[in-house]
Short mmCIF file of C-alpha atoms in Angstrom, two decimals:
data_model
loop_
_atom_site.label_atom_id
_atom_site.label_comp_id
_atom_site.label_asym_id
_atom_site.label_seq_id
_atom_site.Cartn_x
_atom_site.Cartn_y
_atom_site.Cartn_z
CA MET A 219 35.11 -35.36 -24.91
CA ASP A 220 33.84 -32.35 -22.95
CA SER A 221 30.46 -32.72 -24.70
CA PHE A 222 30.34 -36.42 -23.75
CA TYR A 223 30.91 -35.64 -20.07
CA ALA A 224 28.31 -32.84 -20.25
CA ILE A 225 25.72 -35.23 -21.72
CA MET A 226 26.51 -37.89 -19.10
CA GLY A 227 26.11 -35.22 -16.43
CA GLY A 228 22.75 -34.34 -17.95
CA PHE A 229 21.56 -37.94 -17.68
CA SER A 230 22.68 -38.10 -14.03
CA SER A 231 20.53 -35.02 -13.37
CA ALA A 232 17.52 -36.24 -15.35
CA LEU A 233 17.56 -39.72 -13.82
CA THR A 234 17.05 -38.63 -10.22
CA PHE A 235 13.88 -40.01 -8.63
CA TRP A 236 11.89 -36.78 -8.50
CA ASN A 237 12.87 -35.66 -12.00
CA ILE A 238 11.67 -39.01 -13.36
CA VAL A 239 8.40 -38.53 -11.42
CA TYR A 240 7.95 -35.02 -12.85
CA CYS A 241 8.74 -36.29 -16.35
CA ALA A 242 6.22 -39.16 -16.02
CA PHE A 243 3.57 -36.76 -14.73
CA GLY A 244 4.27 -34.34 -17.58
CA VAL A 245 4.01 -36.88 -20.41
CA THR A 246 0.88 -38.47 -18.90
CA LEU A 247 -0.83 -35.12 -18.44
CA GLY A 248 0.32 -34.05 -21.90
CA THR A 249 -1.24 -37.17 -23.45
CA VAL A 250 -4.58 -36.38 -21.78
CA ILE A 251 -4.37 -32.72 -22.86
CA GLY A 252 -3.61 -33.74 -26.45
CA LEU A 253 -6.64 -36.06 -26.44
CA LEU A 254 -9.05 -33.21 -25.72
CA PRO A 255 -10.06 -31.06 -28.73
CA GLY A 256 -9.50 -27.38 -28.05
CA LEU A 257 -6.53 -27.72 -25.72
CA GLY A 258 -3.13 -28.70 -27.14
CA SER A 259 0.44 -28.37 -25.93
CA SER A 260 0.63 -24.57 -25.82
CA THR A 261 -2.56 -24.29 -23.74
CA GLY A 262 -1.44 -27.09 -21.41
CA VAL A 263 1.99 -25.57 -20.81
CA ALA A 264 0.49 -22.11 -20.25
CA LEU A 265 -1.99 -23.48 -17.69
CA LEU A 266 0.66 -25.44 -15.74
CA LEU A 267 3.45 -22.84 -15.87
CA PRO A 268 2.29 -20.84 -12.79
CA LEU A 269 2.08 -24.07 -10.75
CA THR A 270 5.75 -24.91 -11.38
CA LEU A 271 7.25 -21.70 -9.98
CA GLY A 272 7.93 -23.33 -6.63
CA LEU A 273 9.95 -26.17 -8.18
CA ASP A 274 13.63 -26.41 -9.01
CA PRO A 275 14.14 -24.84 -12.50
CA LEU A 276 15.29 -28.14 -14.04
CA ALA A 277 12.35 -30.08 -12.57
CA ALA A 278 9.92 -27.40 -13.77
CA MET A 279 11.30 -27.43 -17.31
CA ILE A 280 11.28 -31.25 -17.41
CA LEU A 281 7.60 -31.25 -16.38
CA LEU A 282 6.60 -28.60 -18.92
CA ALA A 283 8.61 -30.16 -21.75
CA GLY A 284 6.97 -33.52 -20.94
CA ILE A 285 3.55 -31.90 -21.41
CA TYR A 286 4.79 -30.53 -24.77
CA TYR A 287 5.76 -33.79 -26.42
CA GLY A 288 3.18 -35.85 -24.52
CA ALA A 289 0.45 -33.70 -26.08
CA GLN A 290 1.75 -34.55 -29.55
CA TYR A 291 0.96 -38.22 -28.98
CA GLY A 292 -2.37 -37.41 -27.33
CA GLY A 293 -3.33 -35.56 -30.49
CA THR A 294 -2.46 -38.69 -32.45
CA ILE A 295 -4.96 -40.76 -30.47
CA SER A 296 -7.86 -38.42 -31.23
CA SER A 297 -6.70 -38.07 -34.86
CA VAL A 298 -6.71 -41.82 -35.44
CA LEU A 299 -9.84 -42.76 -33.50
CA VAL A 300 -12.26 -39.88 -34.06
CA ALA A 301 -10.62 -37.84 -36.88
CA THR A 302 -10.13 -34.87 -34.53
CA PRO A 303 -6.56 -33.56 -34.64
CA GLY A 304 -5.76 -31.56 -31.52
CA GLU A 305 -2.95 -29.71 -33.30
CA ALA A 306 -2.39 -28.67 -36.90
CA SER A 307 0.66 -30.95 -37.03
CA SER A 308 -1.62 -33.99 -36.47
CA VAL A 309 -3.79 -33.26 -39.53
CA PRO A 310 -1.79 -35.53 -41.93
CA THR A 311 -2.18 -38.42 -39.46
CA VAL A 312 -5.96 -38.26 -39.91
CA LEU A 313 -5.72 -39.00 -43.63
CA ASP A 314 -4.58 -42.61 -43.19
CA GLY A 315 -4.88 -43.16 -39.43
CA TYR A 316 -8.65 -42.73 -39.30
CA LYS A 317 -9.15 -45.05 -42.27
CA LEU A 318 -6.93 -47.66 -40.58
CA ALA A 319 -9.15 -47.37 -37.51
CA ARG A 320 -12.28 -47.87 -39.63
CA GLN A 321 -10.61 -51.01 -41.02
CA GLY A 322 -10.20 -52.37 -37.49
CA ARG A 323 -6.50 -51.49 -37.24
CA GLY A 324 -6.70 -48.48 -34.92
CA GLY A 325 -4.54 -50.21 -32.32
CA ALA A 326 -1.82 -50.97 -34.87
CA ALA A 327 -1.89 -47.35 -36.09
CA LEU A 328 -1.52 -46.03 -32.52
CA ALA A 329 1.26 -48.51 -31.74
CA VAL A 330 3.19 -47.56 -34.89
CA ALA A 331 2.71 -43.88 -34.01
CA ALA A 332 4.18 -44.53 -30.54
CA ILE A 333 7.13 -46.47 -31.98
CA ALA A 334 7.70 -43.82 -34.67
CA SER A 335 7.65 -41.06 -32.07
CA PHE A 336 10.13 -42.94 -29.90
CA LEU A 337 12.57 -43.79 -32.68
CA ALA A 338 12.38 -40.34 -34.28
CA GLY A 339 12.76 -38.77 -30.84
CA THR A 340 15.90 -40.87 -30.30
CA ILE A 341 17.32 -39.77 -33.65
CA SER A 342 16.60 -36.11 -32.94
CA ILE A 343 17.98 -36.25 -29.39
CA VAL A 344 21.30 -37.58 -30.73
CA PHE A 345 21.41 -34.70 -33.24
CA LEU A 346 20.31 -32.25 -30.57
CA SER A 347 23.13 -33.35 -28.28
CA VAL A 348 25.83 -33.15 -30.95
CA LEU A 349 24.67 -30.20 -33.01
CA LEU A 350 23.01 -27.89 -30.46
CA VAL A 351 25.44 -25.01 -30.81
CA PRO A 352 26.53 -25.36 -34.50
CA LEU A 353 22.98 -25.68 -35.84
CA ALA A 354 21.84 -22.72 -33.78
CA GLN A 355 24.28 -20.58 -35.75
CA ILE A 356 22.79 -21.86 -39.02
CA ALA A 357 19.24 -21.16 -37.81
CA LEU A 358 20.37 -17.62 -37.00
CA LYS A 359 20.80 -17.00 -40.76
CA PHE A 360 17.05 -17.43 -41.29
CA GLY A 361 15.52 -13.98 -41.17
CA PRO A 362 12.08 -12.85 -42.44
CA PRO A 363 12.97 -13.30 -46.17
CA GLU A 364 14.13 -16.89 -45.66
CA THR A 365 11.16 -17.67 -43.40
CA PHE A 366 8.70 -16.35 -46.00
CA ALA A 367 10.38 -18.29 -48.81
CA LEU A 368 10.44 -21.48 -46.75
CA MET A 369 6.75 -21.26 -45.83
CA LEU A 370 5.77 -20.47 -49.42
CA PHE A 371 7.77 -23.47 -50.61
CA GLY A 372 6.07 -25.62 -47.98
CA ILE A 373 2.55 -24.58 -48.98
CA ILE A 374 3.20 -25.09 -52.69
CA SER A 375 4.97 -28.42 -52.22
CA VAL A 376 2.33 -30.10 -50.11
CA VAL A 377 -0.48 -29.20 -52.46
CA GLY A 378 0.23 -32.75 -53.67
CA LEU A 379 -2.09 -33.77 -50.82
CA ALA A 380 -4.89 -32.88 -53.25
CA SER A 381 -4.85 -36.46 -54.60
CA GLY A 382 -3.61 -35.42 -58.00
CA ASP A 383 -5.90 -32.42 -58.63
CA ARG A 384 -3.45 -29.58 -58.16
CA PHE A 385 -5.99 -26.87 -59.01
CA LYS A 386 -8.28 -27.92 -56.16
CA GLY A 387 -5.30 -28.19 -53.82
CA PHE A 388 -4.09 -24.67 -54.69
CA ALA A 389 -7.65 -23.34 -54.36
CA MET A 390 -8.01 -24.78 -50.85
CA ALA A 391 -4.55 -23.58 -49.75
CA ALA A 392 -5.35 -20.08 -51.08
CA THR A 393 -8.67 -20.18 -49.21
CA GLY A 394 -6.81 -21.00 -46.00
CA VAL A 395 -4.39 -18.10 -46.51
CA LEU A 396 -7.33 -15.79 -47.29
CA ILE A 397 -9.14 -16.79 -44.08
CA SER A 398 -5.93 -16.17 -42.10
CA THR A 399 -5.99 -12.48 -43.17
CA ILE A 400 -9.15 -11.84 -41.12
CA GLY A 401 -8.34 -9.71 -38.09
CA ILE A 402 -5.76 -7.00 -37.39
CA ASP A 403 -3.61 -5.98 -40.37
CA ALA A 404 0.05 -6.82 -39.71
CA MET A 405 1.28 -3.59 -41.31
CA THR A 406 -1.28 -0.90 -40.41
CA GLY A 407 -2.80 -2.34 -37.22
CA THR A 408 -6.34 -1.75 -38.52
CA ALA A 409 -9.19 -4.27 -38.52
CA ARG A 410 -10.02 -5.96 -41.81
CA PHE A 411 -12.72 -8.40 -43.00
CA THR A 412 -14.26 -8.50 -39.51
CA PHE A 413 -17.66 -7.09 -40.63
CA GLY A 414 -18.08 -5.45 -37.23
CA PHE A 415 -17.57 -8.63 -35.19
CA THR A 416 -15.12 -7.90 -32.37
CA GLU A 417 -14.63 -11.67 -31.95
CA LEU A 418 -12.82 -11.69 -35.30
CA LEU A 419 -10.21 -9.09 -34.37
CA ASN A 420 -7.76 -11.86 -33.43
CA GLY A 421 -8.63 -13.85 -36.55
CA PHE A 422 -9.76 -17.47 -36.78
CA ASP A 423 -8.25 -19.96 -34.38
CA PHE A 424 -7.35 -22.91 -36.60
CA LEU A 425 -8.77 -25.36 -34.04
CA TYR A 426 -12.31 -24.11 -34.73
CA VAL A 427 -11.85 -24.89 -38.40
CA VAL A 428 -10.10 -28.22 -37.73
CA ILE A 429 -12.89 -29.43 -35.44
CA GLY A 430 -15.53 -28.48 -38.01
CA LEU A 431 -13.70 -29.77 -41.09
CA PHE A 432 -12.65 -33.10 -39.62
CA ALA A 433 -14.54 -34.26 -36.53
CA ILE A 434 -18.04 -32.92 -37.18
CA ASN A 435 -17.70 -33.32 -40.94
CA GLU A 436 -16.88 -37.03 -40.50
CA VAL A 437 -19.93 -37.50 -38.27
CA LEU A 438 -22.21 -35.71 -40.74
CA LYS A 439 -20.94 -37.78 -43.65
CA ALA A 440 -21.37 -41.00 -41.68
CA VAL A 441 -24.91 -40.08 -40.60
CA GLY A 442 -25.76 -39.21 -44.18
CA THR A 443 -24.87 -42.73 -45.33
CA GLY A 444 -27.00 -44.44 -42.67
CA GLN A 445 -26.18 -46.19 -39.40
CA PRO A 446 -23.24 -48.55 -39.98
CA GLU A 447 -22.58 -51.59 -37.86
CA PRO A 448 -20.04 -51.06 -35.10
CA LEU A 449 -16.53 -52.22 -35.93
CA ARG A 450 -15.67 -55.69 -34.67
CA THR A 451 -12.00 -55.18 -34.04
CA ARG A 452 -10.07 -58.38 -33.46
CA PHE A 453 -7.17 -58.22 -31.03
CA ARG A 454 -4.77 -59.67 -33.58
CA ASP A 455 -5.63 -56.80 -35.95
CA MET A 456 -4.35 -54.36 -33.34
CA ILE A 457 -0.92 -55.95 -33.04
CA VAL A 458 1.92 -54.41 -35.02
CA THR A 459 3.14 -57.00 -37.51
CA ARG A 460 6.61 -57.46 -38.96
CA GLU A 461 5.23 -56.21 -42.28
CA ASP A 462 3.98 -53.02 -40.59
CA MET A 463 7.43 -52.34 -39.18
CA ARG A 464 9.13 -53.12 -42.49
CA ARG A 465 6.90 -50.62 -44.29
CA SER A 466 7.31 -48.03 -41.52
CA ALA A 467 11.09 -48.18 -41.11
CA MET A 468 12.13 -45.75 -43.86
CA PRO A 469 9.21 -43.32 -43.31
CA ILE A 470 10.24 -43.11 -39.64
CA PHE A 471 13.86 -42.45 -40.58
CA ARG A 472 12.97 -39.84 -43.21
CA GLY A 473 10.40 -38.20 -40.96
CA GLY A 474 12.83 -38.09 -38.03
CA LEU A 475 15.49 -36.28 -40.05
CA LEU A 476 13.03 -33.96 -41.76
CA GLY A 477 11.26 -33.05 -38.54
CA PHE A 478 14.46 -32.23 -36.69
CA PHE A 479 15.79 -29.85 -39.34
CA PHE A 480 12.40 -28.14 -39.73
CA GLY A 481 12.23 -27.83 -35.95
CA ILE A 482 15.42 -25.78 -35.72
CA ILE A 483 14.04 -23.13 -38.10
CA PRO A 484 11.93 -20.61 -36.15
CA GLY A 485 8.45 -20.40 -37.62
CA ALA A 486 8.54 -23.69 -39.52
CA GLY A 487 7.91 -26.17 -36.72
CA ALA A 488 5.95 -29.39 -36.47
CA THR A 489 3.11 -28.41 -38.82
CA LEU A 490 5.26 -27.91 -41.89
CA ALA A 491 7.41 -30.93 -40.97
CA SER A 492 4.47 -33.35 -40.71
CA PHE A 493 2.84 -32.09 -43.92
CA PHE A 494 6.15 -32.33 -45.79
CA SER A 495 6.77 -35.82 -44.46
CA TYR A 496 3.33 -37.01 -45.56
CA ASP A 497 3.78 -35.51 -49.00
CA ILE A 498 7.18 -37.20 -49.43
CA GLU A 499 5.71 -40.57 -48.40
CA ARG A 500 2.79 -40.02 -50.77
CA ARG A 501 5.14 -39.40 -53.69
CA ILE A 502 7.32 -42.41 -52.85
CA ALA A 503 4.27 -44.66 -52.42
CA ARG A 504 2.80 -43.53 -55.75
CA LYS A 505 5.96 -44.67 -57.55
CA LYS A 506 5.37 -48.12 -56.04
CA GLY A 507 1.76 -48.15 -57.20
CA ILE A 508 0.44 -47.49 -53.68
CA MET A 509 -2.08 -44.76 -52.86
CA LEU A 510 -1.80 -43.05 -49.49
CA GLY A 511 -5.01 -41.79 -47.96
CA THR A 512 -6.63 -45.21 -48.20
CA GLY A 513 -5.43 -46.53 -44.84
CA ARG A 514 -1.68 -47.13 -45.20
CA ILE A 515 0.61 -47.45 -42.20
CA GLU A 516 3.29 -45.33 -43.93
CA GLY A 517 0.91 -42.37 -43.81
CA VAL A 518 0.94 -42.59 -40.00
CA ALA A 519 4.61 -43.44 -39.39
CA GLY A 520 6.18 -40.59 -41.40
CA PRO A 521 4.17 -37.61 -40.09
CA GLU A 522 4.27 -38.89 -36.50
CA ALA A 523 8.05 -39.26 -36.66
CA ALA A 524 8.40 -35.75 -38.10
CA ASN A 525 5.99 -34.35 -35.52
CA ASN A 526 7.90 -35.68 -32.51
CA SER A 527 11.34 -34.98 -33.94
CA SER A 528 10.51 -31.35 -34.68
CA VAL A 529 9.59 -30.82 -31.00
CA ASN A 530 13.15 -31.66 -29.99
CA GLY A 531 14.58 -29.64 -32.86
CA SER A 532 12.62 -26.55 -31.81
CA PHE A 533 14.63 -26.42 -28.57
CA ILE A 534 17.82 -25.57 -30.48
CA PRO A 535 16.89 -21.94 -31.30
CA THR A 536 15.10 -21.66 -27.93
CA LEU A 537 18.09 -22.72 -25.80
CA ALA A 538 21.01 -21.53 -27.92
CA LEU A 539 19.58 -18.30 -29.35
CA GLY A 540 16.70 -17.34 -27.08
CA ILE A 541 14.40 -17.46 -30.13
CA PRO A 542 11.30 -19.68 -29.71
CA GLY A 543 11.01 -22.35 -32.40
CA SER A 544 7.24 -22.75 -31.90
CA ALA A 545 4.29 -21.33 -29.96
CA THR A 546 4.86 -23.77 -27.10
CA THR A 547 8.58 -23.06 -26.83
CA ALA A 548 7.69 -19.35 -26.70
CA ILE A 549 5.76 -20.09 -23.49
CA LEU A 550 8.65 -22.21 -22.20
CA LEU A 551 10.99 -19.32 -22.97
CA GLY A 552 8.82 -17.18 -20.70
CA GLY A 553 9.21 -19.89 -18.06
CA PHE A 554 13.00 -19.63 -18.28
CA LEU A 555 12.77 -15.88 -17.78
CA LEU A 556 10.46 -16.31 -14.77
CA PHE A 557 13.19 -18.43 -13.15
CA GLY A 558 15.75 -15.73 -13.88
CA ILE A 559 17.42 -17.75 -16.65
CA GLN A 560 18.29 -16.04 -19.94
CA PRO A 561 18.37 -18.48 -22.88
CA GLY A 562 20.96 -17.61 -25.49
CA PRO A 563 24.50 -18.35 -26.68
CA LEU A 564 25.92 -18.22 -23.12
CA LEU A 565 23.37 -20.57 -21.56
CA VAL A 566 25.14 -23.83 -22.50
CA ARG A 567 28.41 -22.54 -21.02
CA GLU A 568 26.97 -20.94 -17.88
CA GLN A 569 24.35 -23.57 -16.93
CA PRO A 570 25.35 -26.85 -18.59
CA SER A 571 23.62 -29.03 -15.99
CA LEU A 572 20.28 -27.34 -16.73
CA VAL A 573 20.64 -27.55 -20.52
CA TRP A 574 21.92 -31.11 -20.73
CA GLY A 575 19.62 -32.31 -17.96
CA LEU A 576 16.66 -31.00 -19.96
CA VAL A 577 17.97 -32.61 -23.17
CA ALA A 578 18.48 -35.96 -21.38
CA SER A 579 14.92 -35.77 -20.01
CA PHE A 580 13.59 -35.79 -23.58
CA TYR A 581 14.93 -39.31 -24.01
CA VAL A 582 13.55 -40.37 -20.62
CA GLY A 583 10.17 -38.92 -21.58
CA ASN A 584 10.14 -40.75 -24.91
CA VAL A 585 10.85 -44.05 -23.15
CA LEU A 586 8.04 -43.36 -20.66
CA LEU A 587 5.63 -42.50 -23.49
CA LEU A 588 6.48 -45.76 -25.25
CA ILE A 589 5.94 -47.77 -22.04
CA LEU A 590 2.69 -45.92 -21.36
CA ASN A 591 1.12 -46.00 -24.80
CA LEU A 592 2.13 -49.31 -26.39
CA PRO A 593 0.11 -51.44 -23.94
CA LEU A 594 -2.79 -48.97 -24.05
CA ALA A 595 -3.05 -48.74 -27.86
CA PRO A 596 -5.51 -51.68 -28.09
CA VAL A 597 -7.50 -50.24 -25.17
CA PHE A 598 -7.87 -46.89 -26.93
CA ALA A 599 -8.83 -48.69 -30.15
CA LEU A 600 -11.66 -50.49 -28.37
CA MET A 601 -13.51 -47.16 -28.38
CA LEU A 602 -14.46 -47.97 -31.96
CA ARG A 603 -16.43 -51.02 -30.86
CA PHE A 604 -19.14 -48.84 -29.33
CA ARG A 605 -22.28 -48.55 -31.39
CA TYR A 606 -22.04 -45.43 -33.50
CA CYS A 607 -25.41 -44.18 -32.27
CA PHE A 608 -23.63 -43.68 -28.91
CA LEU A 609 -20.17 -42.79 -30.26
CA TYR A 610 -21.19 -40.01 -32.67
CA PRO A 611 -23.12 -37.92 -30.11
CA GLY A 612 -20.11 -38.23 -27.79
CA ILE A 613 -17.80 -36.95 -30.54
CA LEU A 614 -20.15 -34.02 -31.20
CA VAL A 615 -20.37 -33.10 -27.51
CA VAL A 616 -16.59 -33.29 -26.96
CA SER A 617 -15.98 -31.26 -30.13
CA ILE A 618 -18.44 -28.53 -29.18
CA LEU A 619 -17.15 -28.34 -25.60
CA GLY A 620 -13.58 -28.19 -26.89
CA ALA A 621 -14.48 -25.33 -29.23
CA TYR A 622 -16.29 -23.46 -26.44
CA SER A 623 -13.35 -23.88 -24.04
CA LEU A 624 -10.96 -22.03 -26.37
CA GLU A 625 -12.48 -18.60 -25.69
CA ASN A 626 -15.49 -19.46 -23.48
CA ASP A 627 -17.60 -17.89 -26.21
CA LEU A 628 -20.51 -19.23 -28.28
CA PHE A 629 -19.13 -17.43 -31.33
CA GLY A 630 -16.51 -20.16 -31.72
CA ILE A 631 -19.24 -22.80 -31.89
CA TRP A 632 -20.84 -20.97 -34.80
CA ILE A 633 -17.46 -20.98 -36.58
CA VAL A 634 -17.24 -24.75 -36.00
CA ILE A 635 -20.72 -25.29 -37.44
CA GLY A 636 -19.94 -23.06 -40.43
CA SER A 637 -16.64 -24.90 -41.03
CA ALA A 638 -18.46 -28.25 -40.89
CA ALA A 639 -21.03 -27.08 -43.45
CA LEU A 640 -18.28 -25.66 -45.69
CA GLY A 641 -16.26 -28.85 -45.38
CA LEU A 642 -19.22 -31.06 -46.18
CA GLY A 643 -19.92 -29.08 -49.34
CA LEU A 644 -16.31 -28.83 -50.51
CA THR A 645 -15.23 -32.42 -49.79
CA SER A 646 -18.32 -33.77 -51.57
CA TYR A 647 -16.92 -32.12 -54.73
CA GLY A 648 -13.42 -33.50 -54.20
CA TYR A 649 -11.78 -30.45 -52.60
CA PRO A 650 -9.25 -31.62 -49.96
CA ALA A 651 -9.33 -30.18 -46.44
CA ALA A 652 -5.64 -30.58 -45.51
CA PRO A 653 -4.23 -27.79 -47.78
CA LEU A 654 -6.82 -25.38 -46.34
CA ILE A 655 -5.61 -26.08 -42.80
CA LEU A 656 -1.97 -25.62 -43.84
CA GLY A 657 -2.78 -22.31 -45.54
CA LEU A 658 -4.74 -21.15 -42.50
CA VAL A 659 -1.95 -22.02 -40.05
CA LEU A 660 0.90 -20.58 -42.11
CA GLY A 661 -0.99 -17.63 -43.64
CA ARG A 662 -0.47 -15.18 -40.77
CA PRO A 663 3.28 -15.84 -40.22
CA LEU A 664 3.66 -15.81 -44.02
CA GLU A 665 2.15 -12.34 -44.17
CA THR A 666 4.18 -11.12 -41.18
CA SER A 667 7.42 -12.31 -42.78
CA LEU A 668 6.49 -10.58 -46.05
CA VAL A 669 5.78 -7.29 -44.24
CA GLN A 670 9.06 -7.53 -42.33
CA THR A 671 10.96 -8.26 -45.54
CA SER A 672 9.35 -5.25 -47.20
CA SER A 673 10.44 -3.08 -44.27
CA MET A 674 14.00 -4.44 -44.47
CA GLY A 675 14.06 -3.53 -48.16
CA THR A 676 12.56 -0.05 -47.50
CA GLY A 677 9.41 -1.01 -49.37
CA SER A 678 11.02 -3.02 -52.17
CA LEU A 679 10.54 -6.77 -52.44
CA LEU A 680 13.70 -6.95 -54.56
CA PHE A 681 15.41 -7.37 -51.21
CA PHE A 682 14.64 -11.09 -51.61
CA PHE A 683 17.28 -11.28 -54.33
CA GLU A 684 19.95 -10.05 -51.92
CA ARG A 685 19.43 -13.17 -49.76
CA PRO A 686 20.87 -16.32 -51.40
CA ILE A 687 18.93 -18.81 -49.23
CA ALA A 688 15.65 -17.02 -49.99
CA VAL A 689 16.41 -17.00 -53.72
CA VAL A 690 17.05 -20.76 -53.71
CA LEU A 691 13.80 -21.46 -51.83
CA LEU A 692 11.79 -19.19 -54.15
CA ALA A 693 13.32 -20.94 -57.15
CA LEU A 694 12.29 -24.30 -55.67
CA SER A 695 8.76 -22.96 -55.17
CA LEU A 696 8.60 -21.89 -58.81
CA ALA A 697 9.92 -25.29 -59.89
CA SER A 698 7.28 -27.01 -57.75
CA VAL A 699 4.59 -25.18 -59.71
CA ILE A 700 6.07 -25.61 -63.21
CA VAL A 701 7.86 -28.97 -63.24
CA PRO A 702 5.02 -31.43 -62.31
CA PRO A 703 2.57 -30.30 -65.05
CA LEU A 704 5.46 -30.06 -67.52
CA MET A 705 6.56 -33.61 -66.74
CA ALA A 706 2.95 -34.81 -67.01
CA HIS A 707 2.66 -33.10 -70.42
CA LEU A 708 5.88 -34.71 -71.65
CA ASP A 709 4.68 -38.11 -70.41
CA ARG A 710 1.41 -37.69 -72.33
CA GLN A 711 3.31 -36.76 -75.49
CA ARG A 712 5.64 -39.74 -75.07
CA LYS A 713 2.69 -42.07 -74.56
CA ALA A 714 0.90 -40.62 -77.59
CA ARG A 715 3.96 -41.18 -79.81
CA SER A 716 4.28 -44.70 -78.47
CA ASP A 717 0.61 -45.42 -79.22
CA GLN A 718 1.01 -44.02 -82.73
CA ALA A 719 4.04 -46.22 -83.32
CA LEU A 720 2.14 -49.29 -82.22
CA ALA A 721 -0.87 -48.40 -84.36
CA ARG A 722 1.23 -47.79 -87.52
CA PRO A 723 0.87 -50.78 -89.89
CA SER A 724 4.04 -52.70 -90.58
CA ARG A 725 5.24 -52.83 -94.19
#
C-alpha cells in the first residue's frame, strides 16, 4: 500500500503543467536528435545537461530522460526510411523496416514501432514501479564474470542473424570484436593496432562503421543496380491493419519483457536486448515457414519493444544502486550528482517524490511520443516518394555530416568510406553486417570484463567456475555453438533413413 501511495504521488508530481511541458520538449527534441546520424541519446543528453542546471531537479531529470527515450524512436525513423540506425540498438530494425519501406509500407512500420514502444514502455514501467528495489539487489550479483559470460552468450546466440550460414555470422562477429581492440589496451594502457594514428587511440566509434555499412552501402548498392522509379506509396499502405497488430502482439510482449530484464543488467542494455529479440522472432518465424529479413512487421515490433523497454529497465541499477545501466544513464547519473543527489539504495527512501515522479514521467513521455508519432508516421514515410536522384545525395550528405560531427575530424569520414567499401564487398558475398556491429559494440566491454575477472582471480580464469551464474551462462554459450549443428546433423540422418525406407522395394 505504501508503494501505491508513492506511485500516485509520483504521478501528481509528473502531471504538473511545467513538468508535462518539459517532458514534451524532451521527447520531441530526442526524436529529432535520434533522426540525425552521428548524434544519439548520449550525445543529446550530454549537450543539454548544462542547460538544465537552473531547473528544479525533477524537471531537469524529466527533460533529460525524455531526450533519452525520444531518441530511441528517432533512430527508428532513420533506420526504417534510409537504413541509417542512429544507435546500435536500432540495427535489427533496419533488417525488416527498410525493406518494408521499399515495399511502400514505411508508414505502417513506423506506426507499429511507435505502438510497440508505447506498449513495451507500459509493461516495463509497471515492472519498474513494482520491482525497483528487489531487482536492483539481483542486478548487484552481476559482477565482471557474469557480465562477460552474458555478453559472450549474447554474441554467440545472435549469430543466427547470419541467415543460416553460421560460419559467416561467426566470422563477422569475430571481425567486429577484433576491430574493437584497436586503441588503448585495457590491461596495460598501451596503444595497439593504431599504426601511428593518434585518432585511433580511442578506438573506432561504432557510428562511423554503422553509417558506412548501412546508409552509404545501401546507396552504393542501389546506384549499382541503376536508377529505380520512386516509390508510389498509397496512403492505405501506411495504415496499420488488424493483421499487422495480430502479428505484432506477441513480439511486442516478448520484446517488452526481454528488454526490461536486459536493461537492469549493467553493461547489457538496449543493444543486446534488441538483437536478442530479433533473433528470437527470427527463430519463431522460421518454424512457421516465414523468413525475417524480407520485410516482415514482426522484425520491427520485437526489437523496437525491447529497445524502449530496456531504457526503462536501465534506470533500476542507476536509481537503486548508483550504477549506470547504459552510456546515457551514466551521463544522467552525473546529472544527479551535479544537483547534489546521490543515487543508491537510500535514494528511494530519502527522496521518494523525485524517484517516483521520474518513473511516472516515463509513462507520460510514452503517451506523448505515441500522440506525436502516430499521426506523423505517414508524413515521414512520404520521404520515400522523392525521386532517388534527389534522395540519395541527401542521404550521403547527412551521413557524411553526421560522421564529421562526431569528432569534427575528417579522419572519421575516411573510416565511413572504408566501412562502406568493406560492407559492399562483404555483403555481396553473403556476409551479414549485423553480427559485425554487435561484435564491435560489445567487444570493448567484453574485454574489460575479462581483464577484471582475471584480476579478481589473481590471473587465473578458473575464477569463472566459482561463480554459478557465470558457469550457467558459459554452458549456454557452449550449447549455442554445439546444439544447432548437432540437431541439423541428426535431422539430415533422419531424412536420409526416411528416404532409404521409401526407396526400398516392397516384397
